[in-house]
Coordinates of C-alpha atoms in Angstrom, one line a residue:
X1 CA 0.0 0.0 0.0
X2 CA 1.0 3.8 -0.9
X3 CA 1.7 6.1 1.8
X4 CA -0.5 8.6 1.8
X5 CA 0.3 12.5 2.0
X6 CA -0.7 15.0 4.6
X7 CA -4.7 16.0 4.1
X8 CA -5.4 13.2 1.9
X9 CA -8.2 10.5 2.6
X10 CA -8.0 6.6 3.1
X11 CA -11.0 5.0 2.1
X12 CA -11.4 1.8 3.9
X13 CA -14.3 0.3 2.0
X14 CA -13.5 -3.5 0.8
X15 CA -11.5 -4.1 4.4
X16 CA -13.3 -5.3 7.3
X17 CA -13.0 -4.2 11.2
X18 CA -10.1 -6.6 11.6
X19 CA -8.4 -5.9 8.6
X20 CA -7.2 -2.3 9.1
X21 CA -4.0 -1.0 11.4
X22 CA -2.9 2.7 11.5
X23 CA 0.7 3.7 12.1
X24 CA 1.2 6.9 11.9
X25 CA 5.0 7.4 11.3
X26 CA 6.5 11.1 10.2
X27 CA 8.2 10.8 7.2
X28 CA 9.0 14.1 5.1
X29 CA 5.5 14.9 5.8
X30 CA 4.1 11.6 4.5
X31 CA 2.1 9.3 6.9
X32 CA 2.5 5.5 6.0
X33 CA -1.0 3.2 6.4
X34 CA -0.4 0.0 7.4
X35 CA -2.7 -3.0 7.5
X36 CA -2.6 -6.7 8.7
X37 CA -5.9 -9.1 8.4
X38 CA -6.1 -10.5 11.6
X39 CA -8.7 -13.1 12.5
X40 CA -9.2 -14.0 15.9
X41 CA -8.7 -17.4 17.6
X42 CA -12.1 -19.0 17.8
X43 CA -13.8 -19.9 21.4
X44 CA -12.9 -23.8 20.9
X45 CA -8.9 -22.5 20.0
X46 CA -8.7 -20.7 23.5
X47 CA -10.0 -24.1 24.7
X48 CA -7.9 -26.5 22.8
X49 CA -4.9 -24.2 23.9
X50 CA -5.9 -24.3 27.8
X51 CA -6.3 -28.1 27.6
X52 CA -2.7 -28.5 25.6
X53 CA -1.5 -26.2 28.5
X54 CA -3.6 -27.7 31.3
X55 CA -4.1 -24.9 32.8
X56 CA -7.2 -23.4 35.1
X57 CA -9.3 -20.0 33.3
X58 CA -7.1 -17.8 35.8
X59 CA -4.0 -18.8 35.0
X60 CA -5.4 -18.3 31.2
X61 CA -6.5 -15.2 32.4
X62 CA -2.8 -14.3 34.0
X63 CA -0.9 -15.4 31.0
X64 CA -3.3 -13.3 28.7
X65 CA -3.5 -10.6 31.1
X66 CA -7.4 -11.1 31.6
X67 CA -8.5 -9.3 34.9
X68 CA -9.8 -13.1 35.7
X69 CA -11.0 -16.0 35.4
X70 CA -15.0 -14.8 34.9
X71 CA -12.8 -12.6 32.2
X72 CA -11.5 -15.0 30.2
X73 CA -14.7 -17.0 30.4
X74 CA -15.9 -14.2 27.7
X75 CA -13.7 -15.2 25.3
X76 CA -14.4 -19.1 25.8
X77 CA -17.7 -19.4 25.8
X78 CA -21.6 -17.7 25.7
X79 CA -23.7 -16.7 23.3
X80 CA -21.6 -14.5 21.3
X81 CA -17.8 -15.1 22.7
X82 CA -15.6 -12.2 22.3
X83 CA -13.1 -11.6 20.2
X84 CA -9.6 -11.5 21.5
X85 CA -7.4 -8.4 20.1
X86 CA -4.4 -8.8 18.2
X87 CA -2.2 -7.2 21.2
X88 CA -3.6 -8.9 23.5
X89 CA -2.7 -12.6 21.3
X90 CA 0.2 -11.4 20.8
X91 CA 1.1 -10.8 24.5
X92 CA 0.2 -14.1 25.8
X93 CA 2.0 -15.9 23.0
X94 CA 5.2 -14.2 23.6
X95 CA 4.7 -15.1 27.3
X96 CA 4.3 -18.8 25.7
X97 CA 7.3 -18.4 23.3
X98 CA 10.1 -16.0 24.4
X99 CA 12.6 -17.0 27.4
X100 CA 13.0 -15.5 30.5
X101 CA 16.0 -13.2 29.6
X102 CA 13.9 -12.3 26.4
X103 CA 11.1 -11.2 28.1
X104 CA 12.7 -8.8 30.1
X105 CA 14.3 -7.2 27.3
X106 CA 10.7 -6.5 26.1
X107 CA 9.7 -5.4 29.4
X108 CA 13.0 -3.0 29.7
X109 CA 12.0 -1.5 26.5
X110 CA 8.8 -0.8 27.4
X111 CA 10.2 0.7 30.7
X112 CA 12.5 2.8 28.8
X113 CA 9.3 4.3 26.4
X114 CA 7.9 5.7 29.6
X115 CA 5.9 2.4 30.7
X116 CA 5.8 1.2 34.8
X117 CA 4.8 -2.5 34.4
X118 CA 6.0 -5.5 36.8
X119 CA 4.8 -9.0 35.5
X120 CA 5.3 -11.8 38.5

């Protein structure tokens, strides 16, 4: 996709909700438009993943930073389950995925942008 100049309109017709991701980045006063298409894991995914993991819902809730397990039970299950966000995927699978040393790097960055966060 084009970057588009200062003033001029992005027309997102023909992307959906999930397929549309802003960053704004200065550039000789152009403005780059990103995207990603981004589907969320399904109700039975989050399931399958807890059963593979064998954890509870609030230690699902802890590694996806839920506020608990009556949280995460949204995502898993009701009528209409909701949809998990990209960051918040994201976050529990690089708590899944990245080392202990690696994680702290992350966390140091995000520190040194201005963020207080502690994760036990």
């Amino acid at each position: 996709m084009d970057a588009l100049r200062v003033g001029q309109r992005f027309d997102p017709s023909g992307y959906d909700d999930n397929e549309i991701f802003l960053r704004v980045v200065p550039r000789a006063a152009t403005w780059r438009l990103s995207y990603m298409k981004y589907t969320a894991p399904t109700a039975e995914d989050f399931q399958r993943l807890k059963n593979e993991l064998g954890h509870t819902g609030e230690q699902m809730a802890e590694l996806f930073a839920v506020a608990g397990g009556q949280q995460w039970r949204k995502y898993t299950g009701g009528v209409t389950p909701r949809e998990m966000s990209p960051q918040m995927l994201f976050f529990g699978a690089a708590r899944l995925v990245l080392s202990d040393d690696e994680l702290k790097r992350v966390l140091a960055k995000m520190r040194e942008i201005g963020a207080q966060i502690e994760i036990d």
